[in-house]
Coordinates of C-alpha atoms in Angstrom, one line a residue:
M61 CA 138.2 45.6 95.6
F62 CA 135.4 47.9 97.4
N63 CA 136.0 47.3 101.0
A64 CA 134.4 49.4 103.3
T65 CA 133.2 46.8 105.6
R66 CA 133.0 48.4 109.5
T67 CA 136.1 47.8 111.7
T68 CA 134.8 49.7 115.1
T69 CA 131.5 51.0 116.5
L70 CA 131.6 54.4 115.0
M71 CA 130.0 55.6 112.2
R72 CA 131.8 58.3 109.9
H73 CA 130.2 61.2 108.1
L74 CA 129.5 59.6 104.3
F75 CA 131.0 64.2 103.7
C76 CA 134.9 62.9 104.4
T77 CA 137.7 62.0 102.1
E78 CA 136.7 58.5 103.4
G79 CA 133.6 58.9 102.6
E80 CA 133.9 60.2 98.8
D81 CA 136.4 57.3 98.1
A82 CA 134.1 54.7 99.1
L83 CA 130.8 56.3 97.1
Q84 CA 133.1 56.6 93.7
A85 CA 134.0 52.9 94.2
V86 CA 130.4 51.7 94.5
M87 CA 129.4 53.5 91.7
R88 CA 131.8 52.1 89.5
L89 CA 130.4 48.4 90.2
K90 CA 126.9 50.0 88.6
P91 CA 124.9 49.5 92.1
L92 CA 121.2 48.8 92.6
L93 CA 120.4 52.1 94.7
A94 CA 117.7 51.1 97.6
F95 CA 116.3 54.3 100.1
D96 CA 113.8 53.8 103.4
F97 CA 110.9 55.7 103.4
D98 CA 110.4 57.6 106.4
G99 CA 113.7 59.4 107.9
T100 CA 115.3 58.8 105.0
L101 CA 113.6 59.7 101.4
A102 CA 110.4 61.8 103.8
P103 CA 111.3 63.8 106.7
I104 CA 109.2 62.4 110.0
V105 CA 106.6 64.0 109.9
E106 CA 103.9 64.0 113.5
R107 CA 101.0 62.3 110.9
P108 CA 101.7 59.6 109.0
D109 CA 99.5 59.9 106.5
D110 CA 101.1 63.5 105.6
A111 CA 104.6 62.0 104.5
H112 CA 106.0 62.5 101.0
V113 CA 108.8 63.1 99.7
P114 CA 110.1 66.5 99.1
E115 CA 110.2 67.8 95.6
A116 CA 114.0 68.2 95.4
V117 CA 114.8 64.5 96.4
S118 CA 112.2 62.4 94.0
S119 CA 113.8 64.5 91.1
S120 CA 117.0 63.5 91.9
L121 CA 115.3 60.0 92.4
M122 CA 113.7 60.0 89.0
R123 CA 116.8 61.0 86.9
L124 CA 118.6 58.2 88.9
S125 CA 116.4 55.8 88.0
E126 CA 117.0 56.2 84.2
L127 CA 120.6 55.1 84.6
L128 CA 120.8 52.5 88.1
P129 CA 117.9 50.8 89.2
V130 CA 116.7 52.2 92.0
A131 CA 114.6 50.5 95.0
V132 CA 112.3 51.7 98.1
I133 CA 112.5 48.8 100.8
T134 CA 110.3 50.2 103.1
G135 CA 108.2 49.2 106.5
R136 CA 104.9 50.4 105.2
S137 CA 103.0 49.2 102.7
V138 CA 103.3 48.7 99.1
A139 CA 100.2 50.4 98.4
D140 CA 100.7 53.3 101.1
V141 CA 104.3 54.8 99.8
K142 CA 103.7 54.1 96.5
P143 CA 101.8 57.5 95.7
R144 CA 103.7 59.8 98.1
L145 CA 107.3 59.0 96.3
G146 CA 106.8 61.6 93.4
F147 CA 108.9 59.1 91.4
H148 CA 108.7 55.5 89.3
P149 CA 111.4 53.3 91.3
R150 CA 112.1 50.0 89.9
Y151 CA 111.2 48.1 93.1
I152 CA 109.0 48.9 96.0
V153 CA 109.6 46.5 98.7
G154 CA 107.5 46.9 101.6
N155 CA 105.7 45.6 105.2
H156 CA 109.9 46.1 106.5
G157 CA 110.7 43.7 102.9
A158 CA 108.3 41.1 103.9
E159 CA 106.0 42.1 100.8
D160 CA 107.8 42.3 97.3
P161 CA 104.7 42.3 95.0
T162 CA 107.1 40.3 92.5
L163 CA 107.1 37.0 94.4
G164 CA 103.7 37.6 95.6
P165 CA 102.0 37.7 99.1
P166 CA 103.8 35.7 102.0
S167 CA 102.5 32.2 102.3
S168 CA 99.7 32.6 106.3
A169 CA 101.6 36.1 107.0
S170 CA 98.3 37.8 107.4
Q171 CA 96.6 35.5 109.5
A172 CA 99.5 35.0 112.1
L173 CA 98.4 38.3 113.3
D174 CA 94.7 37.7 113.1
A175 CA 95.1 37.2 117.0
I176 CA 96.5 40.2 117.7
R177 CA 94.1 41.8 115.4
Q178 CA 90.9 40.5 118.1
R179 CA 93.1 41.8 120.9
I180 CA 92.9 45.1 119.4
E181 CA 89.7 45.1 118.3
L182 CA 88.7 44.1 121.7
R183 CA 90.9 47.2 123.6
A184 CA 90.1 49.9 121.0
D185 CA 89.2 52.2 123.8
G186 CA 92.2 51.6 125.9
L187 CA 94.7 52.0 123.3
G188 CA 93.1 55.3 121.8
R189 CA 93.1 56.7 125.7
C190 CA 97.0 55.6 125.9
G191 CA 97.0 57.7 122.4
I192 CA 98.3 54.5 120.4
E193 CA 97.6 54.5 117.1
V194 CA 97.0 51.6 115.0
E195 CA 98.2 50.9 111.4
D196 CA 97.5 47.3 109.9
K197 CA 99.5 46.5 107.0
Q198 CA 98.1 43.1 106.0
F199 CA 101.3 41.1 106.9
S200 CA 102.7 43.4 109.6
I201 CA 100.9 45.9 112.5
A202 CA 102.6 49.3 113.5
L203 CA 101.7 50.0 117.1
H204 CA 102.2 54.4 116.8
Y205 CA 102.8 56.4 119.8
R206 CA 104.3 59.4 119.1
R207 CA 101.0 61.7 119.7
A208 CA 100.8 59.3 123.2
P209 CA 100.4 61.8 126.0
D210 CA 103.0 59.6 127.8
A211 CA 105.0 57.7 126.2
G212 CA 106.0 55.1 128.9
A213 CA 102.5 54.3 130.1
A214 CA 102.0 54.0 126.3
L215 CA 104.5 51.6 125.7
V216 CA 102.9 49.6 128.7
C217 CA 99.7 49.4 127.0
I218 CA 101.3 48.0 124.1
E219 CA 103.2 45.3 125.8
D220 CA 100.4 44.1 128.0
L221 CA 98.9 43.9 124.1
L222 CA 101.0 41.3 122.7
Q223 CA 101.3 39.7 126.0
G224 CA 101.4 35.7 124.5
T225 CA 101.0 36.3 121.4
E226 CA 103.7 34.4 120.4
P227 CA 104.9 33.1 117.5
V228 CA 105.2 36.7 116.3
K229 CA 108.6 39.2 116.4
R230 CA 108.3 42.7 117.4
F231 CA 110.8 45.6 117.1
G232 CA 111.0 49.1 117.9
G233 CA 111.4 52.2 115.7
K234 CA 110.8 55.8 115.8
F235 CA 107.5 55.9 118.8
V236 CA 106.5 52.8 117.2
V237 CA 106.1 49.1 117.6
N238 CA 106.2 46.4 115.0
V239 CA 104.9 43.1 115.1
M240 CA 104.9 40.7 112.0
A241 CA 104.6 37.4 112.3
V242 CA 108.8 34.9 112.1
G243 CA 110.4 33.9 109.1
L244 CA 109.6 36.7 106.9
P245 CA 112.0 38.1 105.0
D246 CA 113.5 41.5 106.7
K247 CA 115.1 44.4 104.6
G248 CA 118.5 42.8 104.1
D249 CA 116.8 39.6 102.8
A250 CA 114.9 42.0 100.3
L251 CA 118.4 44.3 99.1
A252 CA 120.3 40.5 98.3
T253 CA 116.8 39.8 96.5
L254 CA 117.2 42.2 94.8
V255 CA 121.2 42.9 94.0
R256 CA 120.8 39.3 92.6
R257 CA 117.6 39.7 90.4
E258 CA 119.3 42.8 88.8
G259 CA 122.6 40.5 88.9
A260 CA 124.4 44.2 90.0
G261 CA 127.9 44.8 90.8
G262 CA 127.4 46.1 94.0
A263 CA 124.7 48.1 96.1
V264 CA 123.6 51.3 98.0
F265 CA 121.3 51.6 100.8
V266 CA 120.3 54.5 103.0
G267 CA 118.2 54.0 106.2
D268 CA 117.4 55.7 109.6
D269 CA 116.0 53.0 111.8
V270 CA 116.1 50.2 113.6
N271 CA 114.4 47.8 111.1
D272 CA 117.2 49.3 108.3
E273 CA 120.3 47.5 111.2
A274 CA 119.0 43.8 109.1
V275 CA 120.8 45.9 106.2
F276 CA 123.6 47.1 107.9
M277 CA 124.6 44.4 109.4
R278 CA 123.9 42.1 106.6
A279 CA 126.0 44.2 104.0
T280 CA 129.2 42.7 102.0
P281 CA 132.0 44.2 100.7
H282 CA 130.7 45.7 97.7
W283 CA 127.8 47.5 99.8
L284 CA 127.8 50.9 100.9
T285 CA 125.1 51.3 104.1
V286 CA 124.4 55.0 104.8
R287 CA 122.5 55.9 108.1
V288 CA 120.3 59.1 109.0
G289 CA 121.4 60.4 112.1
R290 CA 124.3 59.8 113.9
D291 CA 121.7 59.2 117.4
D292 CA 122.5 55.3 117.4
P293 CA 126.4 55.3 118.2
L294 CA 126.3 51.1 118.0
S295 CA 124.5 51.0 114.4
R296 CA 126.7 49.0 112.0
A297 CA 125.8 50.9 109.1
M298 CA 129.5 52.2 107.4
F299 CA 128.6 56.1 107.0
F300 CA 125.9 58.4 108.5
L301 CA 124.3 62.0 107.4
D302 CA 123.6 64.4 110.2
S303 CA 120.1 65.0 108.8
D304 CA 117.8 64.1 105.9
K305 CA 118.6 67.3 104.2
E306 CA 121.9 66.2 103.1
L307 CA 120.5 63.3 101.2
V308 CA 119.6 65.6 98.2
Q309 CA 123.8 66.5 98.0
V310 CA 124.4 62.9 98.1
L311 CA 121.9 62.1 95.3
E312 CA 123.7 64.6 92.9
R313 CA 127.0 63.3 94.2
M314 CA 125.8 59.8 92.9
L315 CA 124.5 61.3 89.5
S316 CA 127.7 63.1 88.9
L317 CA 129.4 59.6 89.6
A318 CA 126.7 57.6 87.6
V319 CA 127.0 60.2 84.2
A320 CA 130.4 59.7 84.7
S321 CA 130.7 56.4 84.1

């Protein structure tokens, strides 16, 4: 049985003997292949609207999707990410795992954020002065501060905005604070649901950020999890890549193993 369960807090580079063995083992299970979008399939850019999947990545994923089920599980909304991919995965799950079009909209998830929306409207000028850009994705709200002149001041502004707005859950990311209703599925829940739906023997997931830890922590012995970047030494991912540029090599190796099996 394939088992790459973490025993330490130190990730190993996927391009090592142990990583190659783990990849070969999981690919023999005909797994579901799932990927985050920003920072994984698409490089992080200053303006989120400019993000897209490089042609080399989309081409490899297009070929892989003809052999195995492929999913994109992203913090973006499904409508936002779909035209940025350059290929057609079997599944796209948005809003950090909460938006699965095959299951319908989460009950009352959007209404739970209405109080925050009202605050955002009333404080729009102040948020703008802090350099905070608001992205409302219906089932979650992202407060971006990548272009803020003072990141510390922006975080104070965001904390003031969210003060007393429970019950909502918030979690960070790369220059972003995400807010959504409590009780919604996360990325780990979403991947587990897709694996069951497909009846897949295993899963591969590649991500790069805080919200991907929900998958890394949930991984079973038949999942292979990979984090892009080694900036978080406490990540629960099994393996890491040094950057999203290494993803093309991983996809090509997956293709060769999928064809061989």
